Coordinates of C-alpha atoms in Angstrom, one line a residue:
Chain A
M1 CA -51.4 117.5 -27.9
A2 CA -51.9 116.4 -31.5
Q3 CA -49.7 119.1 -32.9
L4 CA -46.9 118.0 -30.6
T5 CA -46.9 114.5 -32.0
P6 CA -44.4 114.1 -34.7
T7 CA -45.9 112.8 -38.0
A8 CA -44.1 110.6 -40.5
G9 CA -41.7 112.7 -42.4
S10 CA -42.3 115.9 -40.7
G11 CA -39.9 115.2 -37.8
R12 CA -37.0 114.1 -40.0
R13 CA -33.9 116.2 -39.9
P14 CA -31.0 116.0 -42.1
R15 CA -28.2 114.0 -40.5
P16 CA -24.9 114.6 -42.2
W17 CA -23.1 111.9 -40.3
R18 CA -25.3 109.2 -41.8
G19 CA -24.1 110.1 -45.3
A20 CA -20.5 110.2 -44.1
V21 CA -20.8 106.8 -42.5
L22 CA -22.3 105.4 -45.7
L23 CA -19.6 107.0 -47.8
V24 CA -16.8 105.5 -45.7
A25 CA -18.4 102.1 -45.6
G26 CA -19.1 102.2 -49.3
L27 CA -15.5 103.2 -50.2
Y28 CA -14.2 100.5 -47.9
F29 CA -16.0 97.8 -49.9
L30 CA -16.0 99.4 -53.3
V31 CA -12.4 100.6 -53.7
P32 CA -10.9 97.1 -53.4
M33 CA -13.5 95.6 -55.7
A34 CA -13.0 98.3 -58.3
A35 CA -9.3 97.8 -58.1
S36 CA -9.8 94.1 -58.5
V37 CA -12.0 94.6 -61.5
W38 CA -9.5 97.1 -63.0
F39 CA -6.6 94.7 -62.5
S40 CA -8.5 91.9 -64.2
V41 CA -9.3 93.9 -67.3
D42 CA -6.2 96.1 -67.5
D43 CA -4.0 95.5 -70.6
P44 CA -0.3 96.0 -69.9
N45 CA 0.0 97.2 -73.4
G46 CA -2.7 99.9 -72.8
G47 CA -6.5 99.9 -72.9
V48 CA -8.9 97.3 -71.6
Q49 CA -9.2 93.6 -72.5
F50 CA -11.5 90.8 -71.2
D51 CA -9.3 87.8 -71.9
A52 CA -9.2 86.9 -68.2
Y53 CA -13.0 86.4 -68.3
T54 CA -13.4 85.0 -71.8
G55 CA -10.8 82.4 -71.2
L56 CA -12.3 81.2 -68.0
L57 CA -14.4 78.4 -69.4
S58 CA -11.5 77.0 -71.4
A59 CA -9.1 77.3 -68.5
P60 CA -7.9 73.8 -67.4
G61 CA -9.6 72.6 -64.3
F62 CA -12.1 75.5 -64.0
T63 CA -15.3 73.5 -64.9
D64 CA -14.2 70.4 -62.8
A65 CA -13.4 72.5 -59.8
L66 CA -16.6 74.5 -60.0
L67 CA -18.8 71.4 -60.5
L68 CA -17.2 69.6 -57.6
T69 CA -17.7 72.6 -55.4
L70 CA -21.3 72.9 -56.3
E71 CA -21.8 69.2 -55.8
L72 CA -20.1 69.4 -52.4
A73 CA -22.2 72.5 -51.5
A74 CA -25.4 70.7 -52.3
A75 CA -24.5 67.6 -50.4
T76 CA -23.4 69.7 -47.4
V77 CA -26.7 71.7 -47.4
V78 CA -28.7 68.5 -47.6
V79 CA -26.8 66.7 -44.8
L80 CA -26.8 69.8 -42.6
L81 CA -30.5 70.5 -42.9
V82 CA -31.4 66.8 -42.5
L83 CA -29.4 66.7 -39.3
L84 CA -30.1 70.1 -37.9
V85 CA -33.8 70.9 -38.6
P86 CA -35.2 67.8 -36.8
A87 CA -32.8 68.3 -33.9
L88 CA -33.7 72.0 -33.5
I89 CA -37.4 71.3 -33.7
A90 CA -37.1 68.6 -31.2
A91 CA -35.1 70.8 -28.9
R92 CA -37.6 73.7 -29.2
L93 CA -40.4 71.3 -28.2
G94 CA -38.3 69.8 -25.4
T95 CA -36.7 71.3 -22.4
A96 CA -34.6 74.5 -22.2
R97 CA -31.7 72.3 -21.0
M98 CA -31.8 70.3 -24.3
R99 CA -31.7 73.6 -26.2
A100 CA -28.7 74.8 -24.2
V101 CA -26.7 71.6 -24.9
L102 CA -27.5 71.8 -28.6
E103 CA -26.4 75.4 -28.8
V104 CA -23.1 74.6 -27.2
V105 CA -22.5 71.7 -29.5
C106 CA -23.4 73.6 -32.7
T107 CA -21.3 76.7 -31.9
L108 CA -18.3 74.7 -30.8
P109 CA -16.7 74.6 -34.3
L110 CA -16.4 78.4 -34.1
V111 CA -13.6 78.2 -31.6
V112 CA -11.7 75.5 -33.5
P113 CA -9.4 76.9 -36.2
P114 CA -9.9 75.2 -39.6
V115 CA -6.1 74.2 -39.6
A116 CA -6.5 72.5 -36.2
F117 CA -9.8 70.9 -37.3
T118 CA -8.3 69.6 -40.5
A119 CA -5.2 68.2 -38.7
G120 CA -7.6 66.4 -36.4
L121 CA -9.5 65.1 -39.3
I122 CA -6.3 63.8 -40.9
G123 CA -5.5 62.0 -37.7
V124 CA -8.9 60.3 -37.7
L125 CA -8.5 59.3 -41.4
R126 CA -5.1 57.6 -40.4
W127 CA -6.8 55.6 -37.8
G128 CA -6.7 51.8 -37.8
P129 CA -3.9 49.4 -37.9
D130 CA -3.2 47.5 -41.2
H131 CA -4.9 44.3 -40.0
L132 CA -8.2 46.2 -40.3
M133 CA -7.6 46.9 -44.0
D134 CA -10.2 44.4 -45.2
T135 CA -12.9 45.5 -42.7
P136 CA -15.9 47.8 -43.6
F137 CA -14.4 50.4 -41.2
F138 CA -11.2 50.8 -43.3
Q139 CA -13.1 50.6 -46.5
T140 CA -15.4 53.4 -45.3
I141 CA -12.5 55.6 -44.5
V142 CA -11.1 55.0 -48.0
F143 CA -14.6 55.5 -49.5
V144 CA -15.0 59.0 -48.0
Q145 CA -11.7 60.1 -49.5
Q146 CA -12.3 59.1 -53.1
P147 CA -11.1 62.0 -55.3
E148 CA -14.2 62.0 -57.6
F149 CA -16.4 63.1 -54.7
P150 CA -14.5 63.5 -51.4
L151 CA -17.2 62.8 -48.8
V152 CA -14.7 63.8 -46.1
L153 CA -15.0 67.4 -47.3
V154 CA -18.8 67.2 -46.9
I155 CA -18.2 66.0 -43.3
A156 CA -15.8 68.9 -42.8
Y157 CA -18.0 71.5 -44.4
V158 CA -21.0 70.3 -42.3
L159 CA -19.1 70.8 -39.1
M160 CA -17.7 74.1 -40.3
S161 CA -21.1 75.5 -41.3
L162 CA -22.9 74.2 -38.2
P163 CA -22.7 77.5 -36.2
L164 CA -23.9 79.6 -39.1
A165 CA -26.8 77.3 -40.0
Y166 CA -27.6 76.8 -36.3
R167 CA -28.0 80.7 -35.8
A168 CA -30.1 81.0 -39.0
L169 CA -32.4 78.2 -38.1
D170 CA -32.6 79.1 -34.4
A171 CA -33.7 82.6 -35.3
G172 CA -36.3 81.3 -37.6
L173 CA -37.7 78.9 -34.9
R174 CA -37.7 81.7 -32.3
A175 CA -40.0 83.7 -34.6
V176 CA -42.7 81.0 -34.6
D177 CA -44.5 79.3 -31.8
V178 CA -43.5 75.8 -32.8
R179 CA -45.2 74.0 -29.9
T180 CA -48.6 75.6 -30.5
L181 CA -48.5 75.2 -34.1
V182 CA -47.6 71.5 -33.9
E183 CA -50.3 70.9 -31.3
A184 CA -52.8 72.8 -33.3
A185 CA -51.9 70.7 -36.4
R186 CA -52.2 67.5 -34.4
S187 CA -55.5 68.5 -32.9
C188 CA -56.6 68.9 -36.6
G189 CA -55.6 65.3 -37.3
A190 CA -52.0 65.7 -38.5
S191 CA -49.5 63.1 -37.3
W192 CA -46.1 64.3 -35.9
P193 CA -44.3 64.1 -39.2
R194 CA -47.1 65.6 -41.1
A195 CA -47.4 68.5 -38.6
V196 CA -43.7 69.3 -39.0
V197 CA -43.7 69.0 -42.8
T198 CA -47.1 70.8 -43.5
V199 CA -46.9 73.4 -40.7
V200 CA -43.5 74.0 -39.3
L201 CA -41.3 73.8 -42.4
P202 CA -43.3 76.2 -44.5
N203 CA -43.0 78.8 -41.7
L204 CA -39.2 78.3 -41.6
R205 CA -38.8 78.9 -45.3
G206 CA -36.7 82.1 -44.8
A207 CA -34.6 80.4 -42.2
L208 CA -34.0 77.3 -44.3
L209 CA -32.9 79.5 -47.2
N210 CA -30.7 81.5 -45.0
A211 CA -29.0 78.4 -43.6
A212 CA -28.6 77.0 -47.1
F213 CA -27.2 80.2 -48.5
L214 CA -24.7 80.7 -45.6
T215 CA -23.5 77.1 -46.0
L216 CA -23.2 77.5 -49.8
A217 CA -21.1 80.7 -49.3
L218 CA -18.8 78.9 -46.9
V219 CA -18.3 76.0 -49.2
L220 CA -17.7 78.2 -52.2
G221 CA -14.9 80.0 -50.3
E222 CA -13.5 77.3 -48.1
F223 CA -9.8 76.8 -48.8
T224 CA -7.9 75.4 -45.7
A225 CA -9.5 72.0 -45.3
A226 CA -9.7 71.2 -49.1
S227 CA -6.1 72.4 -49.6
I228 CA -4.6 70.4 -46.7
L229 CA -6.5 67.3 -47.5
G230 CA -5.3 67.6 -51.2
Y231 CA -8.4 68.2 -53.1
Q232 CA -9.1 71.0 -55.7
P233 CA -12.4 72.5 -55.4
F234 CA -13.1 76.0 -56.6
A235 CA -11.2 78.0 -53.9
V236 CA -8.1 75.9 -54.2
W237 CA -8.2 76.1 -58.0
V238 CA -8.5 80.0 -57.8
Y239 CA -5.4 80.0 -55.6
S240 CA -3.5 77.6 -57.9
V241 CA -4.4 79.7 -61.0
G242 CA -3.3 82.8 -59.1
N243 CA 0.3 81.5 -59.1
S244 CA 0.5 81.4 -62.9
Q245 CA -2.3 83.6 -64.2
G246 CA -2.9 86.6 -61.9
Q247 CA -5.5 88.3 -63.9
M248 CA -7.6 85.2 -64.3
S249 CA -7.4 84.5 -60.6
V250 CA -8.7 87.9 -59.8
A251 CA -11.4 87.6 -62.5
V252 CA -12.6 84.4 -61.0
S253 CA -12.7 86.1 -57.5
V254 CA -14.8 89.0 -58.9
L255 CA -17.1 86.5 -60.6
S256 CA -17.5 84.4 -57.5
L257 CA -18.3 87.6 -55.6
L258 CA -21.0 88.5 -58.1
I259 CA -22.4 84.9 -58.0
T260 CA -22.6 85.2 -54.3
W261 CA -24.4 88.5 -54.6
V262 CA -26.8 87.1 -57.1
L263 CA -27.5 84.2 -54.8
L264 CA -28.1 86.6 -51.9
L265 CA -30.6 88.6 -54.0
L266 CA -32.4 85.4 -55.0
L267 CA -32.5 84.4 -51.4
A268 CA -34.0 87.7 -50.3
A269 CA -36.6 87.6 -53.1
A270 CA -37.5 84.0 -52.2
G271 CA -37.7 84.7 -48.5
R272 CA -39.7 87.9 -48.9
E273 CA -43.3 87.9 -47.8
R274 CA -45.5 87.3 -50.9
R275 CA -48.6 88.4 -49.0
P276 CA -50.3 91.7 -48.9
A277 CA -49.3 94.1 -46.1
P278 CA -51.1 93.7 -42.8
A279 CA -54.4 95.5 -42.6
R280 CA -55.8 95.0 -39.2
S281 CA -59.6 95.7 -38.7
Chain B
M1 CA -72.5 68.8 -42.5
S2 CA -74.5 69.6 -45.6
T3 CA -73.1 71.8 -48.3
A4 CA -76.6 72.8 -49.5
A5 CA -77.0 76.0 -47.5
P6 CA -74.8 78.3 -45.5
H7 CA -74.8 78.1 -41.7
T8 CA -75.7 74.4 -41.9
L9 CA -74.4 72.8 -38.7
P10 CA -72.0 69.8 -38.6
A11 CA -73.5 66.3 -38.3
A12 CA -72.1 66.0 -34.8
T13 CA -75.0 68.3 -33.7
A14 CA -77.4 65.5 -34.1
A15 CA -75.2 63.1 -32.0
G16 CA -75.8 65.4 -29.0
G17 CA -72.1 65.4 -27.9
A18 CA -70.0 62.9 -26.0
T19 CA -69.5 62.3 -22.3
V20 CA -66.1 62.9 -20.8
E21 CA -65.0 61.3 -17.5
F22 CA -61.8 62.1 -15.5
R23 CA -61.2 59.2 -13.1
A24 CA -58.8 59.8 -10.2
L25 CA -56.5 61.5 -12.6
R26 CA -53.0 62.2 -11.4
R27 CA -50.0 64.0 -12.9
S28 CA -46.9 65.4 -11.5
F29 CA -44.1 67.5 -13.1
G30 CA -41.1 66.7 -10.9
A31 CA -41.9 67.8 -7.4
T32 CA -44.9 69.8 -8.5
T33 CA -48.3 67.9 -8.4
A34 CA -50.5 69.3 -11.1
L35 CA -53.4 66.9 -10.7
D36 CA -54.0 65.1 -7.5
G37 CA -56.7 62.6 -8.2
L38 CA -59.2 64.7 -10.3
D39 CA -62.6 63.1 -10.6
L40 CA -65.0 64.9 -12.9
D41 CA -67.9 64.0 -15.3
V42 CA -68.8 66.2 -18.3
R43 CA -72.3 65.6 -19.6
P44 CA -73.1 65.3 -23.3
G45 CA -73.5 68.6 -25.0
E46 CA -72.8 70.8 -22.0
L47 CA -70.3 73.6 -21.8
L48 CA -68.3 72.9 -18.6
A49 CA -65.8 75.6 -17.4
L50 CA -62.7 74.5 -15.5
L51 CA -62.0 77.4 -13.2
G52 CA -59.2 77.9 -10.8
P53 CA -56.1 79.9 -9.9
S54 CA -52.8 79.5 -11.8
G55 CA -51.3 76.1 -11.3
C56 CA -54.5 74.3 -10.1
G57 CA -54.2 71.8 -12.9
K58 CA -57.0 72.9 -15.2
T59 CA -54.9 73.2 -18.4
T60 CA -53.1 70.0 -17.5
A61 CA -56.4 68.2 -17.4
L62 CA -57.4 69.7 -20.8
R63 CA -54.1 68.8 -22.4
I64 CA -54.3 65.3 -21.1
L65 CA -57.8 64.9 -22.7
A66 CA -56.4 66.4 -25.9
G67 CA -53.5 63.9 -25.9
F68 CA -50.7 66.5 -25.5
E69 CA -49.8 65.4 -22.0
T70 CA -49.7 62.0 -20.4
H71 CA -51.0 61.2 -16.9
D72 CA -49.3 59.2 -14.2
A73 CA -52.4 57.5 -12.8
G74 CA -56.1 57.4 -13.3
D75 CA -58.1 57.4 -16.5
V76 CA -59.8 59.6 -19.1
L77 CA -62.8 58.2 -20.9
V78 CA -64.7 59.7 -23.8
D79 CA -68.1 58.1 -24.3
G80 CA -67.1 55.5 -21.8
Q81 CA -64.0 54.5 -23.7
P82 CA -60.5 55.1 -22.3
V83 CA -58.5 57.4 -24.5
T84 CA -55.1 56.7 -23.0
G85 CA -52.7 55.6 -25.6
I86 CA -54.6 57.2 -28.5
P87 CA -52.4 59.7 -30.2
A88 CA -53.7 63.3 -30.2
H89 CA -54.4 63.4 -33.9
R90 CA -56.8 60.4 -33.5
R91 CA -58.7 61.7 -30.5
D92 CA -61.3 63.5 -32.4
A93 CA -61.0 66.6 -30.1
G94 CA -61.0 70.1 -31.6
M95 CA -58.9 72.6 -29.7
V96 CA -58.7 76.4 -29.6
F97 CA -55.5 77.6 -27.9
Q98 CA -54.7 80.6 -25.6
S99 CA -52.1 82.0 -28.0
Y100 CA -53.0 82.6 -31.6
S101 CA -52.5 79.3 -33.3
L102 CA -53.5 79.9 -36.9
F103 CA -50.9 78.6 -39.4
P104 CA -49.2 81.8 -40.6
H105 CA -48.5 80.6 -44.1
L106 CA -52.2 79.6 -44.8
T107 CA -55.2 81.8 -45.6
A108 CA -58.2 81.8 -43.2
L109 CA -60.0 79.4 -45.6
D110 CA -57.0 77.0 -45.8
N111 CA -56.6 77.2 -42.0
V112 CA -60.2 76.0 -41.6
A113 CA -59.8 73.4 -44.3
F114 CA -56.5 72.1 -42.8
G115 CA -58.1 69.2 -40.8
M116 CA -60.1 68.1 -43.8
R117 CA -57.0 68.2 -45.9
M118 CA -55.2 65.9 -43.4
R119 CA -58.2 63.5 -43.7
G120 CA -57.9 63.5 -47.5
T121 CA -61.2 65.3 -48.2
A122 CA -61.5 66.4 -51.8
K123 CA -60.3 69.9 -52.4
A124 CA -63.6 71.3 -53.7
E125 CA -65.6 69.7 -50.9
R126 CA -63.2 71.0 -48.1
R127 CA -63.1 74.5 -49.5
A128 CA -67.0 74.5 -49.6
R129 CA -67.1 73.3 -46.0
A130 CA -64.5 75.7 -44.9
Q131 CA -66.4 78.6 -46.4
E132 CA -69.6 77.4 -44.6
L133 CA -67.7 77.4 -41.3
L134 CA -66.4 80.9 -41.9
E135 CA -69.9 82.0 -42.4
L136 CA -70.9 80.2 -39.1
V137 CA -68.3 82.3 -37.3
G138 CA -69.3 85.4 -39.2
L139 CA -66.2 85.9 -41.3
P140 CA -67.0 84.8 -44.8
Q141 CA -65.5 87.8 -46.3
H142 CA -62.1 87.1 -44.7
A143 CA -61.5 83.7 -46.4
G144 CA -58.5 84.9 -48.4
R145 CA -56.7 86.8 -45.6
Y146 CA -53.7 85.6 -43.9
P147 CA -53.5 85.5 -40.0
H148 CA -51.3 88.5 -39.8
Q149 CA -54.0 90.6 -41.6
L150 CA -56.6 89.6 -39.0
S151 CA -57.3 91.0 -35.6
G152 CA -57.0 88.8 -32.5
G153 CA -60.7 88.3 -32.2
Q154 CA -61.0 87.3 -35.9
Q155 CA -58.0 84.9 -35.5
Q156 CA -59.7 83.2 -32.5
R157 CA -63.0 82.9 -34.4
I158 CA -61.2 81.2 -37.3
A159 CA -59.4 79.0 -34.8
L160 CA -62.8 78.1 -33.5
A161 CA -64.0 77.3 -37.1
R162 CA -60.9 75.2 -37.7
A163 CA -61.6 73.2 -34.5
L164 CA -65.2 72.6 -35.5
A165 CA -64.3 71.6 -39.0
L166 CA -63.7 68.0 -38.2
E167 CA -66.9 67.7 -36.3
P168 CA -65.1 66.7 -33.2
R169 CA -66.7 64.7 -30.4
V170 CA -65.3 67.2 -27.8
L171 CA -64.4 70.8 -28.2
L172 CA -61.5 72.0 -25.9
L173 CA -61.1 75.7 -25.3
D174 CA -57.8 76.7 -23.5
E175 CA -58.3 80.3 -22.3
P176 CA -59.2 81.3 -25.9
L177 CA -60.2 84.8 -24.8
S178 CA -57.4 85.7 -22.5
A179 CA -55.3 87.5 -25.1
L180 CA -58.2 89.7 -26.4
D181 CA -59.2 93.1 -25.2
A182 CA -62.3 93.4 -23.0
K183 CA -64.9 94.4 -25.6
V184 CA -63.9 91.7 -28.1
R185 CA -63.8 89.2 -25.2
L186 CA -67.4 89.9 -24.3
T187 CA -68.6 89.6 -28.0
L188 CA -66.7 86.4 -28.6
R189 CA -67.9 85.0 -25.3
E190 CA -71.5 85.2 -26.6
E191 CA -70.4 84.0 -30.0
I192 CA -68.8 80.8 -28.5
R193 CA -71.8 80.2 -26.3
R194 CA -74.2 80.6 -29.2
L195 CA -72.2 78.2 -31.5
Q196 CA -71.8 75.7 -28.7
R197 CA -75.5 75.6 -28.1
E198 CA -76.4 75.4 -31.7
L199 CA -74.0 72.6 -32.3
G200 CA -74.6 70.8 -29.0
I201 CA -71.1 69.8 -28.8
T202 CA -69.5 68.8 -25.4
T203 CA -67.2 71.6 -24.5
L204 CA -64.5 72.0 -21.9
F205 CA -63.5 75.6 -21.3
V206 CA -60.4 76.4 -19.2
T207 CA -60.3 79.9 -17.7
H208 CA -59.1 81.7 -14.7
D209 CA -61.7 84.4 -15.2
Q210 CA -64.7 83.7 -12.9
E211 CA -66.9 86.1 -14.7
E212 CA -66.2 84.4 -18.0
A213 CA -66.9 81.0 -16.4
L214 CA -70.0 82.0 -14.7
S215 CA -71.5 83.8 -17.7
M216 CA -70.7 81.1 -20.3
A217 CA -70.8 77.7 -18.7
D218 CA -73.7 75.3 -18.0
R219 CA -71.6 74.1 -15.0
V220 CA -68.5 75.3 -13.5
A221 CA -65.8 73.0 -12.0
V222 CA -63.6 74.8 -9.5
L223 CA -60.1 73.3 -9.1
R224 CA -57.6 73.8 -6.4
A225 CA -54.2 72.2 -6.2
G226 CA -55.1 69.4 -8.7
R227 CA -58.4 68.5 -7.0
L228 CA -62.1 69.3 -7.7
E229 CA -63.5 71.6 -5.0
Q230 CA -67.0 71.9 -6.4
C231 CA -68.8 71.4 -9.7
A232 CA -72.2 73.1 -10.1
A233 CA -74.3 75.4 -12.1
P234 CA -73.1 79.0 -11.9
A235 CA -76.0 80.2 -9.8
E236 CA -75.6 77.4 -7.3
L237 CA -71.9 77.9 -7.2
Y238 CA -72.3 81.5 -6.4
A239 CA -75.2 81.1 -3.9
R240 CA -74.1 77.9 -2.3
P241 CA -70.4 77.5 -2.4
A242 CA -69.3 74.1 -1.0
T243 CA -66.1 75.4 0.5
A244 CA -64.6 78.7 1.7
F245 CA -62.1 78.5 -1.2
V246 CA -64.9 78.4 -3.7
A247 CA -66.8 81.1 -1.9
E248 CA -63.8 83.4 -2.1
F249 CA -62.6 82.4 -5.5
V250 CA -66.1 82.9 -7.2
G251 CA -67.2 86.5 -6.5
T252 CA -66.2 88.8 -3.7
M253 CA -66.3 87.8 -0.1
S254 CA -65.6 89.6 3.2
R255 CA -64.5 87.7 6.3
I256 CA -66.0 88.9 9.7
P257 CA -64.7 87.4 13.0
C258 CA -67.5 85.7 14.9
E259 CA -68.0 83.5 18.0
R260 CA -69.5 80.1 18.5
A261 CA -73.0 80.1 19.8
G262 CA -74.2 76.4 20.1
A263 CA -74.7 75.1 16.6
G264 CA -74.5 78.5 15.1
V265 CA -72.4 81.6 15.4
A266 CA -72.8 85.0 17.1
L267 CA -72.0 88.1 15.2
L268 CA -72.6 91.8 16.0
G269 CA -75.1 90.9 18.7
R270 CA -77.1 88.4 16.7
T271 CA -77.0 84.6 16.2
Y272 CA -77.0 82.9 12.8
P273 CA -77.3 79.3 11.8
V274 CA -74.4 77.8 9.9
D275 CA -74.6 76.7 6.3
G276 CA -72.7 73.4 6.1
T277 CA -70.6 72.1 9.0
L278 CA -69.1 74.2 11.8
P279 CA -65.3 73.8 12.1
A280 CA -64.7 71.7 15.2
D281 CA -62.2 74.0 16.8
G282 CA -60.3 77.4 16.6
P283 CA -61.5 80.9 16.0
L284 CA -64.1 81.4 13.3
E285 CA -65.0 83.9 10.6
V286 CA -68.3 84.4 8.7
L287 CA -67.9 84.7 4.9
V288 CA -70.4 87.2 3.4
R289 CA -70.9 88.6 0.0
P290 CA -71.2 92.4 -0.5
E291 CA -74.8 92.2 -1.7
N292 CA -75.8 90.3 1.4
V293 CA -74.5 93.1 3.7
V294 CA -77.1 95.6 4.9
L295 CA -76.0 99.0 6.1
R296 CA -78.2 101.5 7.9
P297 CA -77.0 105.0 8.6
D298 CA -76.5 105.1 12.4
A299 CA -74.2 107.8 14.1
D300 CA -73.5 105.2 16.9
G301 CA -73.1 102.2 14.6
P302 CA -70.0 99.9 14.8
A303 CA -69.1 100.4 11.2
Q304 CA -67.4 103.4 9.6
V305 CA -67.4 104.0 5.8
T306 CA -63.9 104.2 4.6
G307 CA -64.4 104.1 0.8
A308 CA -66.8 103.9 -2.0
S309 CA -66.5 102.5 -5.6
F310 CA -69.2 103.6 -8.1
L311 CA -70.3 100.6 -10.2
G312 CA -73.2 102.0 -12.0
A313 CA -76.6 101.1 -10.4
V314 CA -74.7 99.8 -7.4
T315 CA -72.0 101.4 -5.3
R316 CA -69.6 99.2 -3.3
L317 CA -68.9 100.7 0.1
T318 CA -66.0 99.6 2.3
V319 CA -66.6 99.8 6.0
R320 CA -64.3 99.2 8.9
L321 CA -65.6 97.6 12.1
T322 CA -64.4 98.5 15.5
D323 CA -62.0 95.6 15.5
G324 CA -60.4 96.8 12.3
T325 CA -62.2 94.2 10.0
E326 CA -62.9 95.6 6.6
V327 CA -66.2 94.6 5.0
K328 CA -67.6 95.3 1.5
A329 CA -71.2 96.1 1.1
D330 CA -73.1 96.7 -2.2
L331 CA -75.8 99.3 -2.0
A332 CA -78.1 100.9 -4.5
T333 CA -76.3 104.0 -5.6
E334 CA -79.1 106.3 -4.3
A335 CA -78.9 104.5 -0.9
A336 CA -75.1 104.8 -0.8
A337 CA -75.4 108.6 -1.2
A338 CA -76.6 108.7 2.4
L339 CA -73.4 107.0 3.6
P340 CA -70.4 109.2 2.6
P341 CA -66.9 108.2 3.6
G342 CA -66.5 108.9 7.3
S343 CA -70.0 108.3 8.3
R344 CA -71.0 105.5 10.6
A345 CA -73.6 102.7 10.1
H346 CA -75.2 99.7 11.6
L347 CA -74.3 96.4 9.9
V348 CA -76.7 93.6 9.6
L349 CA -76.6 90.2 7.7
P350 CA -79.8 88.5 6.2
D351 CA -81.4 86.3 8.8
R352 CA -80.4 83.0 7.1
A353 CA -77.6 80.4 7.4
V354 CA -74.0 81.8 6.9
L355 CA -70.9 80.2 5.6
V356 CA -68.3 79.8 8.3
D357 CA -64.5 79.1 8.1
R358 CA -61.6 79.0 10.4
R359 CA -60.1 82.3 11.1
R360 CA -56.9 83.1 9.1

């Protein structure tokens, strides 16, 4: 029987279709990127020039837009994780019905188009008759719209990233037996919060990073809500630059793609197991 | 625990263990009653097995004692003090779970030291203690390994060391061997028993495996539908089951229809006294263990051998009586050779009191 059992490597046959699929997929992604890069460095007078890249930092509004976006992304990630992680842990320790309700609530933003969502948000921001102008309610509505740091965008981004973050965290929680780990920690003398912080969260590191990265990627590229609400984070700035400086607009897009890739690689490195491979005895 | 020498036992050893009392404990989950007035005392330093079929309430009782479940009525006392309202992390009860519960992000040593870390023990001290406990469970060389690098048996040993690290008053074992393969289970069974005896810690062991319960426990409490059926030493439980349920749940039992004969019962032409009380009415059956059935080859006998299972020194024969009743009988393998399938035999029970139940 032993000789019939395929061993590693010996049973592999060349499969030409695999290479073909990879080639087609690679071309699908790489050709537009290569075209973008070529467009951003192509000198109409002949040759290659990197002015679109070197002039980025001095371009009006670039630094402000990028900093605002990164601040918004950081705030969104913090708010999202603070809201979602305890809720998901509680749901996993609770009943299946609670999990189902949470899943529906968290995935609901998927079916609402950003335009419709933003229109609804504008409606909410216009709430309140004038006689409420001196009340904390009205002041809060004004406060969340301040141009220096528009909290209203954080609220919008949190809702938009909810389905992505939910899926990432839920997958992480499914991979660990949260109930047993928490109970084991409690039987070892850890209170509820300590059990979550010292035992559950370290085992969700990959899921937390995934959720944070997906949120960051969404915020970096979100255009609709910010544009309609009248703010100029990175994506809106790229669009506005594109109207007057086409090469710079494409250069920024290429750079943001590279930044996203670098973040993805960092995430993969951080989430990778740092322990030796399993060696069961 | 001293750090002077390896294998030094925790200080709790000297205390001789705590008493545990369940008093009229009730717990329902919706329409399902898990515990229906459980009364049970656990003696200091003993290993008591909670045995019963699925859904009998044994795990619920353990989880209530651990503080992971609440009860609807009744009380739980440890060393005479009610523990209701004390959160799980202050109950001083170490627990080993059915599923592997080691913290995946910590090494074996850090897992064992976790409880001491929660208590604020200095790092050097807790690492030294954890190393001692790893030696106690026979895994000192695995201190730096992560759970995914350990076998199931090793993980449960380390979980045991972790549970013992805080020198708990009570040790709770919730089917800790059920996920392991048979050979590891046997080894770990002996290991747990040895440690429990050495430490003298009061231990509650939940299992649905009667062999496990009988081989490990000082006493076995058989639960049924949230109530205690019988709590006794394994030998007594096996030899003198208080109820038909216990008799059938612990070990193998055959049921043979019988007739009333005064204060006793008549079976296969003989009269036997009754162990316990005779049911007041209805048709009756005698409950008999395979080792108590005597078979003698007899071509005109009422029993026909229908099957044989070789168990080593003993062979278990299945015989069918004339009314269709099937009875199991354990015979020495040499003696069983004289009764091949298809042969007939005369069936006799020992001349002593028999356990009788209503006919099903």
